[in-house]
Amino acid sequence: MKQFEKTLNSEVIYDGRIVKLRVDTVELPDGGISKREIIDHQGAVAVLAVKDGQMIFVKQYRIASQQLLTEIPAGLLESGEDPETAAIRECREEIGYRPINLFKLGDFIPTPGYCSEKITLFCATEFVW
């Protein structure tokens, strides 16, 4: 049996450049009332870039974790931007190559409990400068 929560009210408490934070009042399946803090996110892309049999990574300092992290090329979708176009742009910006063999692997939501961010994952296997 599927159980859903019904949104009774939604209040935006922060509207930033990358995220919007809202607090939803929901009715639970058992009739109870609860609050949900939700981050609305514009979406992103990530690319598994494989060149000459090797994965390409980037190192970036991330203030949220206060760490230098090793990551695959990735970035935010710009307003109205197609995910494939964003993936090509991110590769050029982050690794200096333009992918010419790019295919979509799928979409995933990394933190579905409180964030709407959807990341479209691609694989790229051939590049030009």
PDB file of C-alpha atoms in Angstrom:
ATOM      1  CA  MET A   1       0.000   0.000   0.000  1.00  0.00           C
ATOM      2  CA  LYS A   2       1.394   3.386  -0.995  1.00  0.00           C
ATOM      3  CA  GLN A   3       1.429   6.105   1.622  1.00  0.00           C
ATOM      4  CA  PHE A   4       1.674   9.748   0.672  1.00  0.00           C
ATOM      5  CA  GLU A   5       1.897  13.034   2.471  1.00  0.00           C
ATOM      6  CA  LYS A   6      -0.450  15.831   1.457  1.00  0.00           C
ATOM      7  CA  THR A   7       1.025  19.357   1.383  1.00  0.00           C
ATOM      8  CA  LEU A   8      -1.271  21.722   3.256  1.00  0.00           C
ATOM      9  CA  ASN A   9       0.899  24.848   3.135  1.00  0.00           C
ATOM     10  CA  SER A  10       4.247  25.869   1.690  1.00  0.00           C
ATOM     11  CA  GLU A  11       6.284  28.900   2.796  1.00  0.00           C
ATOM     12  CA  VAL A  12       9.492  30.036   1.074  1.00  0.00           C
ATOM     13  CA  ILE A  13      11.893  31.235   3.778  1.00  0.00           C
ATOM     14  CA  TYR A  14      14.970  31.792   1.580  1.00  0.00           C
ATOM     15  CA  ASP A  15      15.287  32.401  -2.151  1.00  0.00           C
ATOM     16  CA  GLY A  16      18.927  32.354  -3.259  1.00  0.00           C
ATOM     17  CA  ARG A  17      20.852  32.146  -6.509  1.00  0.00           C
ATOM     18  CA  ILE A  18      21.296  28.359  -6.374  1.00  0.00           C
ATOM     19  CA  VAL A  19      18.682  27.108  -3.912  1.00  0.00           C
ATOM     20  CA  LYS A  20      15.336  28.015  -2.464  1.00  0.00           C
ATOM     21  CA  LEU A  21      14.415  26.834   1.037  1.00  0.00           C
ATOM     22  CA  ARG A  22      10.820  26.258   1.917  1.00  0.00           C
ATOM     23  CA  VAL A  23       8.960  24.836   4.879  1.00  0.00           C
ATOM     24  CA  ASP A  24       5.971  22.685   4.017  1.00  0.00           C
ATOM     25  CA  THR A  25       3.208  21.736   6.424  1.00  0.00           C
ATOM     26  CA  VAL A  26       2.052  18.241   5.518  1.00  0.00           C
ATOM     27  CA  GLU A  27      -0.690  15.869   6.517  1.00  0.00           C
ATOM     28  CA  LEU A  28       0.692  12.408   7.225  1.00  0.00           C
ATOM     29  CA  PRO A  29      -1.024   9.203   6.080  1.00  0.00           C
ATOM     30  CA  ASP A  30      -2.280   8.646   9.645  1.00  0.00           C
ATOM     31  CA  GLY A  31      -3.854  12.128   9.738  1.00  0.00           C
ATOM     32  CA  GLY A  32      -1.112  13.758  11.797  1.00  0.00           C
ATOM     33  CA  ILE A  33       0.476  17.075  10.853  1.00  0.00           C
ATOM     34  CA  SER A  34       4.221  17.633  10.414  1.00  0.00           C
ATOM     35  CA  LYS A  35       6.722  20.103   8.932  1.00  0.00           C
ATOM     36  CA  ARG A  36       9.159  19.385   6.097  1.00  0.00           C
ATOM     37  CA  GLU A  37      12.178  21.574   5.282  1.00  0.00           C
ATOM     38  CA  ILE A  38      12.758  21.320   1.542  1.00  0.00           C
ATOM     39  CA  ILE A  39      15.570  22.684  -0.627  1.00  0.00           C
ATOM     40  CA  ASP A  40      14.413  23.437  -4.172  1.00  0.00           C
ATOM     41  CA  HIS A  41      17.401  23.124  -6.494  1.00  0.00           C
ATOM     42  CA  GLN A  42      17.781  24.028 -10.181  1.00  0.00           C
ATOM     43  CA  GLY A  43      19.466  20.739 -11.100  1.00  0.00           C
ATOM     44  CA  ALA A  44      22.904  19.740 -12.275  1.00  0.00           C
ATOM     45  CA  VAL A  45      24.911  17.486 -14.556  1.00  0.00           C
ATOM     46  CA  ALA A  46      27.890  15.216 -13.949  1.00  0.00           C
ATOM     47  CA  VAL A  47      30.170  13.506 -16.458  1.00  0.00           C
ATOM     48  CA  LEU A  48      32.135  10.278 -16.193  1.00  0.00           C
ATOM     49  CA  ALA A  49      34.937  11.404 -18.496  1.00  0.00           C
ATOM     50  CA  VAL A  50      37.115   8.548 -19.794  1.00  0.00           C
ATOM     51  CA  LYS A  51      40.114   9.468 -21.954  1.00  0.00           C
ATOM     52  CA  ASP A  52      42.664   6.896 -23.117  1.00  0.00           C
ATOM     53  CA  GLY A  53      41.235   4.358 -20.679  1.00  0.00           C
ATOM     54  CA  GLN A  54      41.599   6.669 -17.671  1.00  0.00           C
ATOM     55  CA  MET A  55      38.887   8.512 -15.745  1.00  0.00           C
ATOM     56  CA  ILE A  56      39.417  12.251 -15.511  1.00  0.00           C
ATOM     57  CA  PHE A  57      38.816  13.895 -12.146  1.00  0.00           C
ATOM     58  CA  VAL A  58      39.019  17.448 -10.880  1.00  0.00           C
ATOM     59  CA  LYS A  59      40.074  18.697  -7.465  1.00  0.00           C
ATOM     60  CA  GLN A  60      37.927  21.423  -5.952  1.00  0.00           C
ATOM     61  CA  TYR A  61      37.766  23.000  -2.535  1.00  0.00           C
ATOM     62  CA  ARG A  62      34.223  22.860  -1.165  1.00  0.00           C
ATOM     63  CA  ILE A  63      33.398  25.250   1.652  1.00  0.00           C
ATOM     64  CA  ALA A  64      30.430  23.180   2.872  1.00  0.00           C
ATOM     65  CA  SER A  65      32.716  20.243   3.731  1.00  0.00           C
ATOM     66  CA  GLN A  66      35.810  22.415   4.263  1.00  0.00           C
ATOM     67  CA  GLN A  67      37.789  19.961   2.154  1.00  0.00           C
ATOM     68  CA  LEU A  68      39.628  19.683  -1.122  1.00  0.00           C
ATOM     69  CA  LEU A  69      37.629  16.980  -2.903  1.00  0.00           C
ATOM     70  CA  THR A  70      38.334  14.786  -5.914  1.00  0.00           C
ATOM     71  CA  GLU A  71      35.252  14.871  -8.132  1.00  0.00           C
ATOM     72  CA  ILE A  72      34.049  14.042 -11.597  1.00  0.00           C
ATOM     73  CA  PRO A  73      33.340  17.090 -13.799  1.00  0.00           C
ATOM     74  CA  ALA A  74      29.972  18.495 -12.776  1.00  0.00           C
ATOM     75  CA  GLY A  75      28.008  21.678 -12.422  1.00  0.00           C
ATOM     76  CA  LEU A  76      24.701  23.475 -12.235  1.00  0.00           C
ATOM     77  CA  LEU A  77      22.201  23.797 -15.033  1.00  0.00           C
ATOM     78  CA  GLU A  78      21.833  27.378 -16.157  1.00  0.00           C
ATOM     79  CA  SER A  79      18.301  28.735 -16.523  1.00  0.00           C
ATOM     80  CA  GLY A  80      16.582  26.934 -19.423  1.00  0.00           C
ATOM     81  CA  GLU A  81      19.731  24.974 -20.300  1.00  0.00           C
ATOM     82  CA  ASP A  82      19.509  21.470 -21.744  1.00  0.00           C
ATOM     83  CA  PRO A  83      21.461  18.894 -19.636  1.00  0.00           C
ATOM     84  CA  GLU A  84      23.557  17.729 -22.617  1.00  0.00           C
ATOM     85  CA  THR A  85      24.600  21.306 -23.375  1.00  0.00           C
ATOM     86  CA  ALA A  86      25.476  21.787 -19.709  1.00  0.00           C
ATOM     87  CA  ALA A  87      27.565  18.591 -19.697  1.00  0.00           C
ATOM     88  CA  ILE A  88      29.568  19.798 -22.699  1.00  0.00           C
ATOM     89  CA  ARG A  89      30.056  23.218 -21.079  1.00  0.00           C
ATOM     90  CA  GLU A  90      31.163  21.715 -17.766  1.00  0.00           C
ATOM     91  CA  CYS A  91      33.725  19.471 -19.478  1.00  0.00           C
ATOM     92  CA  ARG A  92      35.204  22.437 -21.322  1.00  0.00           C
ATOM     93  CA  GLU A  93      35.301  24.527 -18.130  1.00  0.00           C
ATOM     94  CA  GLU A  94      36.617  21.882 -15.761  1.00  0.00           C
ATOM     95  CA  ILE A  95      38.893  19.602 -17.797  1.00  0.00           C
ATOM     96  CA  GLY A  96      39.602  21.663 -20.906  1.00  0.00           C
ATOM     97  CA  TYR A  97      38.158  19.139 -23.367  1.00  0.00           C
ATOM     98  CA  ARG A  98      34.960  19.129 -25.405  1.00  0.00           C
ATOM     99  CA  PRO A  99      33.295  15.715 -25.444  1.00  0.00           C
ATOM    100  CA  ILE A 100      32.315  14.429 -28.886  1.00  0.00           C
ATOM    101  CA  ASN A 101      31.022  11.034 -27.761  1.00  0.00           C
ATOM    102  CA  LEU A 102      28.600  11.835 -24.952  1.00  0.00           C
ATOM    103  CA  PHE A 103      25.744   9.636 -23.834  1.00  0.00           C
ATOM    104  CA  LYS A 104      23.242   9.897 -21.024  1.00  0.00           C
ATOM    105  CA  LEU A 105      23.404   7.263 -18.304  1.00  0.00           C
ATOM    106  CA  GLY A 106      20.374   8.476 -16.361  1.00  0.00           C
ATOM    107  CA  ASP A 107      19.073  10.809 -13.681  1.00  0.00           C
ATOM    108  CA  PHE A 108      19.371  10.516  -9.926  1.00  0.00           C
ATOM    109  CA  ILE A 109      18.344  12.494  -6.862  1.00  0.00           C
ATOM    110  CA  PRO A 110      21.260  12.329  -4.380  1.00  0.00           C
ATOM    111  CA  THR A 111      19.442  13.595  -1.255  1.00  0.00           C
ATOM    112  CA  PRO A 112      15.718  12.954  -1.779  1.00  0.00           C
ATOM    113  CA  GLY A 113      14.800  13.325   1.888  1.00  0.00           C
ATOM    114  CA  TYR A 114      15.129  17.114   1.823  1.00  0.00           C
ATOM    115  CA  CYS A 115      16.349  18.298  -1.596  1.00  0.00           C
ATOM    116  CA  SER A 116      14.821  18.298  -5.085  1.00  0.00           C
ATOM    117  CA  GLU A 117      18.204  18.379  -6.892  1.00  0.00           C
ATOM    118  CA  LYS A 118      18.222  16.067  -9.902  1.00  0.00           C
ATOM    119  CA  ILE A 119      21.604  15.263 -11.428  1.00  0.00           C
ATOM    120  CA  THR A 120      21.760  13.995 -14.998  1.00  0.00           C
ATOM    121  CA  LEU A 121      24.762  11.694 -15.364  1.00  0.00           C
ATOM    122  CA  PHE A 122      26.611  11.351 -18.659  1.00  0.00           C
ATOM    123  CA  CYS A 123      29.574   9.353 -19.916  1.00  0.00           C
ATOM    124  CA  ALA A 124      32.059  10.851 -22.368  1.00  0.00           C
ATOM    125  CA  THR A 125      34.682   8.731 -24.112  1.00  0.00           C
ATOM    126  CA  GLU A 126      36.077  10.899 -26.914  1.00  0.00           C
ATOM    127  CA  PHE A 127      37.227  14.507 -26.755  1.00  0.00           C
ATOM    128  CA  VAL A 128      38.650  17.371 -28.762  1.00  0.00           C
ATOM    129  CA  TRP A 129      40.497  20.436 -27.489  1.00  0.00           C
TER     130      TRP A 129
END
